[in-house]
CSV table of C-alpha atoms in Angstrom, one decimal:
chain,number,residue,atom,x,y,z
A,1,MET,CA,0.0,0.0,0.0
A,2,PRO,CA,1.5,3.4,-1.0
A,3,PRO,CA,2.5,5.7,2.0
A,4,SER,CA,0.2,8.4,0.8
A,5,PHE,CA,-2.8,6.1,0.7
A,6,ARG,CA,-1.9,4.5,3.9
A,7,ASN,CA,-1.7,7.9,5.6
A,8,GLY,CA,-4.9,9.1,4.1
A,9,PHE,CA,-6.7,6.0,5.2
A,10,ALA,CA,-5.4,6.4,8.8
A,11,SER,CA,-6.3,10.0,9.0
A,12,HIS,CA,-9.8,9.7,7.5
A,13,PRO,CA,-12.0,11.0,10.3
A,14,THR,CA,-15.1,8.8,9.6
A,15,LEU,CA,-13.1,5.6,9.4
A,16,THR,CA,-11.1,6.5,12.5
A,17,LEU,CA,-14.3,7.2,14.3
A,18,THR,CA,-16.0,4.0,13.2
A,19,ARG,CA,-13.0,1.9,14.2
A,20,SER,CA,-12.8,3.7,17.6
A,21,SER,CA,-16.5,3.3,18.2
A,22,LYS,CA,-16.3,-0.5,17.4
A,23,CYS,CA,-13.3,-0.9,19.8
A,24,GLY,CA,-15.2,1.1,22.5
A,25,SER,CA,-18.3,-1.0,22.1
A,26,GLN,CA,-16.4,-4.2,22.2
A,27,LEU,CA,-14.5,-3.1,25.3
A,28,SER,CA,-17.8,-2.1,27.0
A,29,ARG,CA,-19.4,-5.4,26.1
A,30,TRP,CA,-16.4,-7.3,27.5
A,31,LYS,CA,-16.6,-5.3,30.8
A,32,GLU,CA,-20.3,-6.0,31.0
A,33,ARG,CA,-19.9,-9.7,30.6
A,34,ALA,CA,-17.0,-9.9,32.9
A,35,PHE,CA,-18.9,-7.9,35.5
A,36,SER,CA,-22.0,-10.1,35.3
A,37,GLY,CA,-20.1,-13.3,35.0
A,38,SER,CA,-18.1,-12.5,38.2
A,39,LEU,CA,-21.3,-11.9,40.1
A,40,ALA,CA,-22.7,-15.1,38.8
A,41,VAL,CA,-19.6,-17.1,39.8
A,42,LEU,CA,-19.8,-15.6,43.3
A,43,PHE,CA,-23.4,-16.6,43.8
A,44,PHE,CA,-22.9,-20.0,42.2
A,45,CYS,CA,-20.4,-20.7,45.0
A,46,ALA,CA,-22.9,-19.5,47.6
A,47,TYR,CA,-25.8,-21.5,46.2
A,48,ALA,CA,-23.8,-24.8,45.8
A,49,SER,CA,-22.3,-24.3,49.3
A,50,VAL,CA,-25.8,-24.2,50.9
A,51,SER,CA,-27.1,-27.1,48.9
A,52,VAL,CA,-24.1,-29.4,49.2
A,53,ARG,CA,-23.7,-28.7,52.9
A,54,LEU,CA,-27.4,-29.5,53.6
A,55,HIS,CA,-27.0,-32.8,51.9
A,56,GLN,CA,-23.7,-33.5,53.7
A,57,ARG,CA,-25.5,-32.8,57.0
A,58,MET,CA,-28.4,-35.2,55.9
A,59,LEU,CA,-30.9,-32.4,55.8
A,60,THR,CA,-32.2,-33.2,52.3
A,61,ASN,CA,-35.3,-35.2,51.6
A,62,SER,CA,-36.6,-38.1,49.5
A,63,TYR,CA,-39.4,-35.6,48.5
A,64,ASP,CA,-37.8,-34.0,46.4
A,65,LEU,CA,-34.1,-34.6,46.0
A,66,GLY,CA,-34.5,-38.4,46.1
A,67,ILE,CA,-37.3,-38.3,43.5
A,68,PHE,CA,-35.4,-36.2,41.0
A,69,GLU,CA,-32.2,-38.2,41.4
A,70,GLN,CA,-34.2,-41.4,40.6
A,71,THR,CA,-35.6,-39.6,37.6
A,72,VAL,CA,-32.2,-38.5,36.3
A,73,ARG,CA,-30.6,-41.9,37.1
A,74,SER,CA,-33.3,-43.6,34.9
A,75,TYR,CA,-32.5,-41.3,32.1
A,76,ALA,CA,-28.8,-41.9,32.5
A,77,ASN,CA,-29.5,-45.7,32.3
A,78,GLY,CA,-31.2,-45.1,29.0
A,79,ASN,CA,-34.8,-45.6,30.5
A,80,LEU,CA,-37.9,-43.5,30.8
A,81,PRO,CA,-37.9,-42.1,34.4
A,82,ILE,CA,-39.2,-44.5,37.1
A,83,VAL,CA,-39.5,-43.2,40.6
A,84,GLU,CA,-39.8,-45.9,43.2
A,85,LEU,CA,-40.1,-43.3,46.0
A,86,LYS,CA,-43.6,-42.5,44.6
A,87,GLY,CA,-44.7,-46.1,44.3
A,88,HIS,CA,-43.6,-49.4,42.6
A,89,ASN,CA,-42.5,-48.7,39.0
A,90,TYR,CA,-44.1,-45.3,39.2
A,91,PRO,CA,-43.6,-43.3,35.9
A,92,GLU,CA,-42.4,-39.8,36.7
A,93,LEU,CA,-43.8,-38.5,33.4
A,94,GLY,CA,-47.3,-39.4,34.9
A,95,ASP,CA,-46.8,-36.9,37.7
A,96,HIS,CA,-45.0,-34.0,36.1
A,97,PHE,CA,-44.0,-33.4,32.4
A,98,SER,CA,-40.4,-32.4,32.8
A,99,PRO,CA,-38.3,-34.2,30.1
A,100,ILE,CA,-35.7,-31.4,30.3
A,101,LEU,CA,-34.3,-33.3,33.3
A,102,ALA,CA,-32.8,-35.8,30.7
A,103,THR,CA,-30.2,-33.1,29.9
A,104,LEU,CA,-28.6,-33.9,33.3
A,105,ALA,CA,-28.2,-37.6,32.4
A,106,PRO,CA,-24.7,-37.2,30.8
A,107,LEU,CA,-23.4,-35.4,33.9
A,108,TYR,CA,-24.9,-38.0,36.1
A,109,LYS,CA,-23.4,-40.8,34.1
A,110,VAL,CA,-20.0,-39.3,34.8
A,111,TRP,CA,-20.7,-38.5,38.4
A,112,PRO,CA,-23.6,-40.6,39.8
A,113,SER,CA,-24.5,-38.5,42.8
A,114,PRO,CA,-27.3,-36.3,44.1
A,115,LEU,CA,-24.6,-33.6,44.3
A,116,VAL,CA,-24.8,-33.4,40.4
A,117,LEU,CA,-28.4,-32.2,40.7
A,118,LEU,CA,-27.6,-29.7,43.6
A,119,VAL,CA,-24.6,-28.2,41.7
A,120,ALA,CA,-26.5,-28.0,38.5
A,121,GLN,CA,-29.3,-26.2,40.2
A,122,ALA,CA,-26.8,-23.7,41.6
A,123,GLY,CA,-25.3,-23.2,38.2
A,124,LEU,CA,-28.7,-22.6,36.6
A,125,PHE,CA,-29.7,-20.0,39.2
A,126,ALA,CA,-26.3,-18.4,38.8
A,127,LEU,CA,-26.7,-18.2,35.1
A,128,SER,CA,-30.0,-16.3,35.5
A,129,ILE,CA,-28.1,-13.4,37.1
A,130,ILE,CA,-26.1,-12.7,33.9
A,131,PRO,CA,-29.0,-11.4,31.6
A,132,LEU,CA,-30.4,-9.2,34.2
A,133,THR,CA,-27.1,-7.8,35.3
A,134,CYS,CA,-25.9,-7.2,31.7
A,135,TRP,CA,-29.1,-5.4,30.8
A,136,ALA,CA,-28.8,-3.2,33.9
A,137,TYR,CA,-25.2,-2.5,33.3
A,138,ARG,CA,-25.9,-1.5,29.7
A,139,VAL,CA,-28.6,1.0,30.4
A,140,LEU,CA,-28.0,2.1,34.0
A,141,GLY,CA,-24.3,1.7,34.8
A,142,ALA,CA,-22.1,-0.4,37.0
A,143,VAL,CA,-23.3,0.6,40.4
A,144,PRO,CA,-27.0,0.1,39.8
A,145,ALA,CA,-26.1,-3.2,37.9
A,146,LEU,CA,-24.1,-4.4,41.0
A,147,THR,CA,-27.1,-3.5,43.3
A,148,ILE,CA,-29.7,-5.2,41.1
A,149,GLY,CA,-27.5,-8.3,40.4
A,150,ALA,CA,-26.7,-8.7,44.1
A,151,SER,CA,-30.2,-8.2,45.3
A,152,TYR,CA,-31.5,-10.7,42.7
A,153,GLY,CA,-28.9,-13.2,43.5
A,154,ALA,CA,-29.7,-13.0,47.3
A,155,SER,CA,-33.5,-12.8,46.7
A,156,TRP,CA,-35.7,-14.9,48.9
A,157,GLY,CA,-37.4,-16.8,46.1
A,158,LEU,CA,-34.0,-18.2,45.0
A,159,ALA,CA,-32.8,-18.7,48.6
A,160,SER,CA,-35.9,-20.7,49.5
A,161,ALA,CA,-35.3,-23.0,46.5
A,162,VAL,CA,-31.6,-23.5,47.2
A,163,GLY,CA,-32.4,-24.4,50.7
A,164,PHE,CA,-35.0,-27.1,49.8
A,165,ASP,CA,-33.4,-29.8,47.7
A,166,PHE,CA,-33.5,-29.8,43.9
A,167,HIS,CA,-36.5,-29.0,41.5
A,168,GLU,CA,-37.0,-29.0,37.8
A,169,ILE,CA,-38.2,-25.4,38.1
A,170,ALA,CA,-34.3,-24.6,38.2
A,171,PHE,CA,-34.4,-24.8,34.5
A,172,ALA,CA,-37.2,-22.2,34.1
A,173,VAL,CA,-35.3,-19.5,36.1
A,174,PRO,CA,-32.5,-18.7,33.5
A,175,LEU,CA,-34.9,-19.3,30.6
A,176,LEU,CA,-37.3,-16.6,32.0
A,177,SER,CA,-34.4,-14.4,32.7
A,178,CYS,CA,-33.1,-14.5,29.2
A,179,SER,CA,-36.6,-14.3,27.6
A,180,LEU,CA,-37.8,-11.4,29.6
A,181,CYS,CA,-34.5,-9.4,29.3
A,182,ALA,CA,-34.8,-9.9,25.5
A,183,LEU,CA,-38.4,-8.8,25.5
A,184,GLY,CA,-37.6,-5.8,27.6
A,185,GLN,CA,-35.0,-4.7,25.0
A,186,GLY,CA,-37.3,-5.3,22.0
A,187,LYS,CA,-35.7,-8.5,20.9
A,188,PHE,CA,-38.9,-10.3,20.2
A,189,ARG,CA,-37.6,-13.3,18.2
A,190,THR,CA,-35.0,-14.0,20.8
A,191,SER,CA,-37.5,-13.6,23.6
A,192,ALA,CA,-39.8,-16.1,22.0
A,193,LEU,CA,-37.1,-18.7,21.4
A,194,TRP,CA,-35.9,-18.5,24.9
A,195,SER,CA,-39.5,-19.1,26.2
A,196,LEU,CA,-40.2,-22.2,24.1
A,197,PRO,CA,-37.9,-24.6,26.2
A,198,LEU,CA,-40.2,-23.9,29.2
A,199,LEU,CA,-42.6,-26.3,27.6
A,200,LEU,CA,-40.2,-29.1,28.5
A,201,VAL,CA,-39.7,-27.9,32.1
A,202,LYS,CA,-43.2,-28.3,33.6
A,203,GLU,CA,-46.7,-28.6,32.4
A,204,ASP,CA,-48.0,-25.3,33.8
A,205,LEU,CA,-45.3,-23.3,32.2
A,206,GLY,CA,-46.8,-23.5,28.8
A,207,VAL,CA,-49.3,-20.9,30.0
A,208,THR,CA,-46.3,-18.7,31.0
A,209,THR,CA,-44.9,-19.1,27.5
A,210,ALA,CA,-48.3,-18.1,26.1
A,211,ALA,CA,-48.2,-15.0,28.3
A,212,ILE,CA,-44.9,-14.1,26.9
A,213,GLY,CA,-46.3,-14.6,23.4
A,214,GLY,CA,-49.2,-12.3,24.2
A,215,LEU,CA,-46.9,-9.5,25.3
A,216,ILE,CA,-44.7,-9.9,22.2
A,217,ILE,CA,-47.9,-9.4,20.1
A,218,TRP,CA,-48.9,-6.4,22.2
A,219,LYS,CA,-45.5,-4.9,21.7
A,220,GLY,CA,-45.7,-5.3,17.9
A,221,ASN,CA,-44.4,-8.7,16.7
A,222,ARG,CA,-47.3,-10.8,15.7
A,223,ARG,CA,-45.4,-13.6,14.0
A,224,TRP,CA,-43.1,-14.6,17.0
A,225,GLY,CA,-45.8,-13.6,19.5
A,226,LEU,CA,-48.4,-16.0,18.0
A,227,ALA,CA,-45.8,-18.7,17.8
A,228,ALA,CA,-45.1,-18.5,21.5
A,229,LEU,CA,-48.7,-18.0,22.5
A,230,VAL,CA,-50.2,-20.9,20.5
A,231,SER,CA,-47.3,-23.2,21.3
A,232,GLY,CA,-47.5,-22.5,25.0
A,233,PHE,CA,-51.3,-22.9,25.2
A,234,ILE,CA,-51.4,-26.1,23.1
A,235,ALA,CA,-48.4,-27.7,25.0
A,236,SER,CA,-50.0,-27.1,28.5
A,237,VAL,CA,-53.4,-28.5,27.3
A,238,LEU,CA,-51.7,-31.6,25.8
A,239,GLU,CA,-49.4,-32.2,28.7
A,240,ILE,CA,-52.2,-31.8,31.5
A,241,PHE,CA,-55.1,-33.4,29.9
A,242,PHE,CA,-53.5,-36.0,27.5
A,243,ILE,CA,-49.8,-36.9,28.0
A,244,ILE,CA,-49.7,-37.0,31.8
A,245,PRO,CA,-53.0,-38.9,32.2
A,246,ALA,CA,-51.9,-41.4,29.6
A,247,THR,CA,-48.8,-42.1,31.5
A,248,SER,CA,-50.1,-41.9,35.1
A,249,PRO,CA,-51.2,-45.0,36.9
A,250,SER,CA,-54.3,-43.2,38.0
A,251,GLY,CA,-55.1,-42.2,34.4
A,252,ARG,CA,-55.6,-38.5,35.4
A,253,TYR,CA,-53.5,-35.4,36.3
A,254,ALA,CA,-53.4,-35.6,40.0
A,255,TYR,CA,-52.8,-32.0,40.8
A,256,LEU,CA,-56.1,-30.9,39.3
A,257,SER,CA,-57.6,-32.2,42.6
A,258,ASN,CA,-55.9,-29.3,44.4
A,259,PHE,CA,-58.5,-26.9,42.8
A,260,PRO,CA,-61.9,-27.0,44.3
A,261,ALA,CA,-63.7,-26.1,41.1
A,262,GLU,CA,-62.4,-29.2,39.2
A,263,ASN,CA,-65.7,-31.1,39.1
A,264,SER,CA,-68.2,-28.3,39.4
A,265,GLY,CA,-70.5,-26.7,36.8
A,266,PRO,CA,-69.5,-23.4,35.2
A,267,VAL,CA,-71.3,-21.0,37.6
A,268,GLN,CA,-70.2,-22.9,40.7
A,269,SER,CA,-66.6,-23.2,39.3
A,270,ILE,CA,-66.3,-19.3,39.1
A,271,TYR,CA,-67.7,-19.0,42.6
A,272,GLN,CA,-65.4,-21.5,44.1
A,273,THR,CA,-62.4,-20.1,42.3
A,274,VAL,CA,-63.1,-16.7,43.6
A,275,GLU,CA,-63.7,-18.1,47.1
A,276,SER,CA,-60.3,-20.0,47.0
A,277,PHE,CA,-58.6,-16.7,46.1
A,278,LEU,CA,-60.1,-15.1,49.2
A,279,ASP,CA,-59.0,-18.0,51.4
A,280,ALA,CA,-56.1,-17.1,53.7
A,281,PRO,CA,-55.7,-13.5,52.4
A,282,GLU,CA,-53.0,-12.6,54.9
A,283,THR,CA,-50.7,-15.3,53.8
A,284,LYS,CA,-51.2,-14.4,50.1
A,285,LEU,CA,-50.8,-10.7,50.8
A,286,ILE,CA,-47.5,-11.4,52.6
A,287,THR,CA,-46.3,-13.5,49.6
A,288,LEU,CA,-47.2,-10.6,47.1
A,289,THR,CA,-45.5,-8.0,49.4
A,290,LEU,CA,-42.4,-10.1,49.7
A,291,LEU,CA,-42.3,-10.6,45.9
A,292,LEU,CA,-42.6,-6.9,45.1
A,293,ALA,CA,-40.9,-5.2,48.0
A,294,PRO,CA,-37.2,-6.0,46.9
A,295,CYS,CA,-38.1,-4.0,43.7
A,296,ALA,CA,-39.7,-1.1,45.6
A,297,PHE,CA,-43.0,-2.3,43.9
A,298,LEU,CA,-41.7,-0.7,40.6
A,299,ALA,CA,-42.4,-4.0,38.8
A,300,LEU,CA,-46.1,-3.1,38.8
A,301,GLY,CA,-45.2,-0.4,36.4
A,302,SER,CA,-44.1,-2.7,33.7
A,303,SER,CA,-46.1,-5.0,31.4
A,304,LEU,CA,-43.4,-7.7,31.9
A,305,ALA,CA,-44.9,-8.3,35.4
A,306,LEU,CA,-47.9,-9.9,33.7
A,307,VAL,CA,-45.8,-12.9,33.0
A,308,ALA,CA,-46.1,-13.7,36.8
A,309,VAL,CA,-49.9,-13.9,36.6
A,310,PRO,CA,-50.3,-17.5,35.5
A,311,THR,CA,-48.1,-18.9,38.3
A,312,LEU,CA,-49.7,-16.7,40.9
A,313,THR,CA,-53.1,-17.6,39.7
A,314,TRP,CA,-52.8,-21.4,39.9
A,315,ARG,CA,-51.0,-21.1,43.3
A,316,PHE,CA,-53.6,-18.8,44.9
A,317,ALA,CA,-56.6,-20.7,43.4
A,318,SER,CA,-55.3,-24.0,44.8
A,319,ASP,CA,-56.6,-25.3,48.1
A,320,ASN,CA,-53.0,-26.5,49.0
A,321,PRO,CA,-51.7,-23.9,51.6
A,322,LEU,CA,-48.1,-24.7,50.7
A,323,TYR,CA,-48.6,-22.9,47.4
A,324,TRP,CA,-49.8,-19.7,49.1
A,325,GLY,CA,-46.7,-18.9,51.1
A,326,HIS,CA,-43.1,-17.9,50.5
A,327,GLY,CA,-41.4,-21.3,51.3
A,328,TYR,CA,-40.0,-24.0,49.2
A,329,GLN,CA,-39.3,-23.6,45.5
A,330,TYR,CA,-42.6,-22.1,44.3
A,331,SER,CA,-41.4,-18.5,44.0
A,332,ALA,CA,-38.0,-19.1,42.3
A,333,ALA,CA,-39.4,-18.6,38.8
A,334,LEU,CA,-41.1,-15.4,39.8
A,335,MET,CA,-37.9,-13.7,40.8
A,336,PRO,CA,-36.5,-13.0,37.3
A,337,ILE,CA,-39.9,-11.7,36.3
A,338,VAL,CA,-40.2,-9.0,38.9
A,339,PHE,CA,-36.5,-8.0,38.5
A,340,ALA,CA,-36.8,-7.7,34.7
A,341,ALA,CA,-40.0,-5.7,35.1
A,342,MET,CA,-38.2,-3.3,37.6
A,343,ILE,CA,-35.3,-2.8,35.1
A,344,ASP,CA,-37.8,-2.1,32.4
A,345,VAL,CA,-39.2,0.7,34.5
A,346,LEU,CA,-35.8,2.1,35.4
A,347,CYS,CA,-34.7,2.2,31.8
A,348,ARG,CA,-37.4,4.8,30.9
A,349,ARG,CA,-35.8,8.2,30.7
A,350,THR,CA,-38.6,9.9,32.6
A,351,ALA,CA,-38.1,7.5,35.5
A,352,ARG,CA,-34.4,7.0,35.5
A,353,ASN,CA,-33.2,10.2,37.2
A,354,ARG,CA,-36.1,10.7,39.6
A,355,ILE,CA,-36.4,7.3,41.3
A,356,ARG,CA,-33.3,5.3,40.5
A,357,GLY,CA,-31.3,6.3,43.5
A,358,LEU,CA,-34.2,5.8,45.9
A,359,THR,CA,-35.1,2.4,44.3
A,360,LEU,CA,-31.6,1.1,44.7
A,361,LEU,CA,-31.5,2.2,48.4
A,362,ILE,CA,-34.9,0.5,49.1
A,363,MET,CA,-33.7,-2.6,47.2
A,364,LEU,CA,-30.6,-2.9,49.4
A,365,GLY,CA,-32.6,-2.2,52.6
A,366,VAL,CA,-35.3,-4.8,51.8
A,367,THR,CA,-32.8,-7.5,50.7
A,368,ALA,CA,-30.8,-6.9,53.9
A,369,ALA,CA,-33.9,-7.1,56.1
A,370,ILE,CA,-35.3,-10.3,54.4
A,371,PHE,CA,-31.9,-12.1,53.9
A,372,PRO,CA,-31.6,-13.4,57.6
A,373,HIS,CA,-35.0,-15.2,57.4
A,374,PHE,CA,-34.1,-17.4,54.5
A,375,PRO,CA,-31.6,-20.4,54.0
A,376,MET,CA,-28.7,-18.4,52.6
A,377,ARG,CA,-28.1,-16.9,56.1
A,378,GLN,CA,-26.6,-20.4,57.0
A,379,LEU,CA,-23.4,-19.5,55.2
A,380,PHE,CA,-22.6,-17.1,58.1
A,381,GLN,CA,-23.4,-19.6,60.8
A,382,GLN,CA,-20.6,-21.6,62.4
A,383,GLN,CA,-22.7,-24.7,63.1
A,384,PHE,CA,-23.6,-25.0,59.4
A,385,TRP,CA,-20.0,-25.8,58.6
A,386,ARG,CA,-19.8,-28.5,61.4
A,387,THR,CA,-20.9,-32.1,60.5
A,388,PRO,CA,-22.8,-33.8,63.4
A,389,SER,CA,-21.2,-36.9,64.7
A,390,ARG,CA,-24.4,-38.8,63.9
A,391,VAL,CA,-23.8,-38.3,60.2
A,392,GLU,CA,-20.6,-40.4,60.2
A,393,VAL,CA,-22.4,-43.1,62.2
A,394,ALA,CA,-25.2,-43.1,59.5
A,395,HIS,CA,-22.6,-43.5,56.7
A,396,GLN,CA,-21.0,-46.3,58.4
A,397,ILE,CA,-24.4,-48.1,58.5
A,398,PHE,CA,-25.1,-47.2,54.9
A,399,ARG,CA,-22.0,-49.1,53.9
A,400,LEU,CA,-23.5,-52.4,55.2
A,401,ILE,CA,-26.2,-52.1,52.3
A,402,PRO,CA,-24.7,-53.5,49.1
A,403,ASP,CA,-24.9,-51.6,45.9
A,404,GLY,CA,-27.9,-52.5,43.8
A,405,ASP,CA,-29.9,-53.8,46.6
A,406,SER,CA,-33.5,-52.6,47.6
A,407,VAL,CA,-34.0,-50.6,50.8
A,408,SER,CA,-36.9,-48.7,52.5
A,409,ALA,CA,-35.6,-45.6,54.1
A,410,SER,CA,-36.7,-42.8,56.2
A,411,ASN,CA,-37.3,-39.4,54.4
A,412,LYS,CA,-34.0,-37.8,55.1
A,413,LEU,CA,-31.9,-41.0,54.7
A,414,ALA,CA,-33.3,-41.9,51.3
A,415,PRO,CA,-31.4,-39.4,49.2
A,416,GLN,CA,-28.1,-40.7,50.8
A,417,LEU,CA,-28.8,-44.0,49.1
A,418,THR,CA,-30.6,-43.3,45.8
A,419,SER,CA,-27.5,-43.2,43.7
A,420,ARG,CA,-26.5,-46.8,44.3
A,421,THR,CA,-29.6,-48.7,45.5
A,422,THR,CA,-33.3,-49.0,44.7
A,423,VAL,CA,-35.0,-46.9,47.4
A,424,THR,CA,-38.5,-46.7,48.6
A,425,LEU,CA,-39.9,-44.3,51.3
A,426,PHE,CA,-40.5,-46.0,54.6
A,427,GLY,CA,-44.2,-45.8,55.5
A,428,PHE,CA,-45.4,-44.7,52.1
A,429,GLY,CA,-48.1,-46.6,50.3
A,430,ASP,CA,-47.8,-50.2,49.3
A,431,THR,CA,-43.9,-50.1,49.5
A,432,ARG,CA,-43.9,-50.1,53.3
A,433,ILE,CA,-42.2,-53.6,53.8
A,434,SER,CA,-41.3,-55.0,50.5
A,435,THR,CA,-37.5,-54.5,50.3
A,436,ARG,CA,-34.5,-56.4,51.5
A,437,TRP,CA,-33.3,-53.7,53.9
A,438,ILE,CA,-35.0,-51.1,56.1
A,439,ILE,CA,-33.1,-48.2,57.5
A,440,ILE,CA,-34.9,-45.8,59.8
A,441,ASP,CA,-33.9,-42.7,61.9
A,442,VAL,CA,-35.9,-43.4,65.1
A,443,ALA,CA,-34.5,-40.4,66.9
A,444,GLN,CA,-36.3,-37.9,64.7
A,445,ARG,CA,-39.8,-37.5,63.5
A,446,SER,CA,-39.9,-38.6,59.8
A,447,TRP,CA,-42.7,-37.9,57.3
A,448,PRO,CA,-44.9,-39.5,56.2
A,449,VAL,CA,-45.6,-41.4,59.4
A,450,ASN,CA,-45.7,-40.3,63.1
A,451,SER,CA,-43.8,-42.1,65.9
A,452,GLY,CA,-46.7,-44.4,66.7
A,453,GLN,CA,-47.1,-45.5,63.1
A,454,ARG,CA,-43.4,-46.0,62.6
A,455,ASN,CA,-43.2,-48.2,65.7
A,456,GLN,CA,-46.1,-50.3,64.4
A,457,LEU,CA,-44.5,-50.6,61.1
A,458,ILE,CA,-41.2,-51.8,62.7
A,459,ARG,CA,-43.1,-54.4,64.7
A,460,ASP,CA,-44.8,-55.6,61.5
A,461,ALA,CA,-41.5,-55.8,59.8
A,462,ARG,CA,-40.1,-58.0,62.6
A,463,ASN,CA,-43.2,-60.2,62.4
A,464,ARG,CA,-42.6,-60.7,58.7
A,465,GLY,CA,-39.0,-61.9,59.4
A,466,TYR,CA,-36.9,-58.8,59.4
A,467,GLU,CA,-33.9,-58.9,61.8
A,468,THR,CA,-32.0,-56.1,63.5
A,469,VAL,CA,-28.5,-55.7,62.0
A,470,VAL,CA,-27.6,-52.3,63.7
A,471,SER,CA,-29.2,-50.2,66.3
A,472,GLN,CA,-26.9,-47.1,67.1
A,473,ASP,CA,-27.3,-43.5,67.7
A,474,GLY,CA,-31.0,-43.6,66.9
A,475,PHE,CA,-30.5,-45.4,63.5
A,476,LEU,CA,-32.1,-48.8,63.0
A,477,LEU,CA,-31.0,-51.1,60.2
A,478,LEU,CA,-33.1,-54.2,59.5
A,479,ARG,CA,-32.5,-57.0,57.0
A,480,ARG,CA,-35.1,-59.5,55.8
A,481,ALA,CA,-34.2,-62.9,57.1
A,482,GLY,CA,-33.2,-65.7,54.6
A,483,ASN,CA,-31.0,-63.3,52.5
A,484,SER,CA,-27.2,-63.5,52.5
């Protein structure tokens, strides 16, 4: 290239500005990703630490960690999921439609342990931080992004899920985060595509996908909006009324019985649905307040908040009180919705300068006030990092049970054995006394039976030929006589 041409090229103001702008944009994008990625890694470590330590201290449960491990273990063995903890040869797809769990099978094949599920859940929750933080960083700056990302990562909905085993809903959290952040930025095709895998997470989430599709239509993209809306609605109908009943031993979708209007006429159904919404208003109001308070109630100012309506509707219309409150995993999928809605409000120029600082202060204050009441607080408690002596005793007893054998176990003992034996839940259904081994923690109350029922079942087992192998520190191991 001639020197004169080279010099002219280098000194051309438009070309120089364009090249500088591209470099600046790339640098900004790199900072954005590094910033959000670092925050995600920090929370991944926190989530994994809580979940893993709970399992190491034998505080996880057959319902639900044991159930999901048996599901993933079946997939890893090349079979459709069978969950013995729910009943003999019980097909998991007849309870919930969650084939996305098969994606964990390759990891489980390499590392057959319940810890795979717990670590995967921590990773999925941590990934959901990245889209929200990137969006906030891009439009609001580093300090607001840090505040929003940290408040979301420490939010009570995620903390409750982390503190209670593993659930398929973990897959929905990053999918919703990606979909709603894309929708808030006008990326309609991307939003629709991120919402479609929700159809494989759980049967009710098709309605959530349909809600996202409705918003996409409302915001101006009919093609992708209709694709999400129709796909979501059809998927939920097929899964709830056809696929699950066809697979279920009962021939029906069991969770419809949670709704009092299931077998009523049209008028009575409306009346009973309204009545169920009015039941326990204090509990439901507390849940709604906790949901919106970390965002200073700003989420109500965004149409993105409408995506939470399907989940809140089935929860509050149910007659199961566990769905109304703020415990367990039920609110995890709502967290990315309300935080995305809040960012959407803060992005507006008219709102940004007036309320941004106040919102961030309220967010920090509410998060700090709520944090001590949820499982993540255990990270800062000394006893959480100490393993009780009973745990080692229990593991010594577990070693007496050969790999591949059948065992009936107490609720909190079952997930310690599901990776290498066929486990049923002691005292549940027709699987009460049908295994070679029985292991029970008689020192603690253990669902689904009370102490009187448990003692009667032990007597029944001994009458059927089970003999005591070990009785130590409150653990009782029985073996069926006549087996070597």
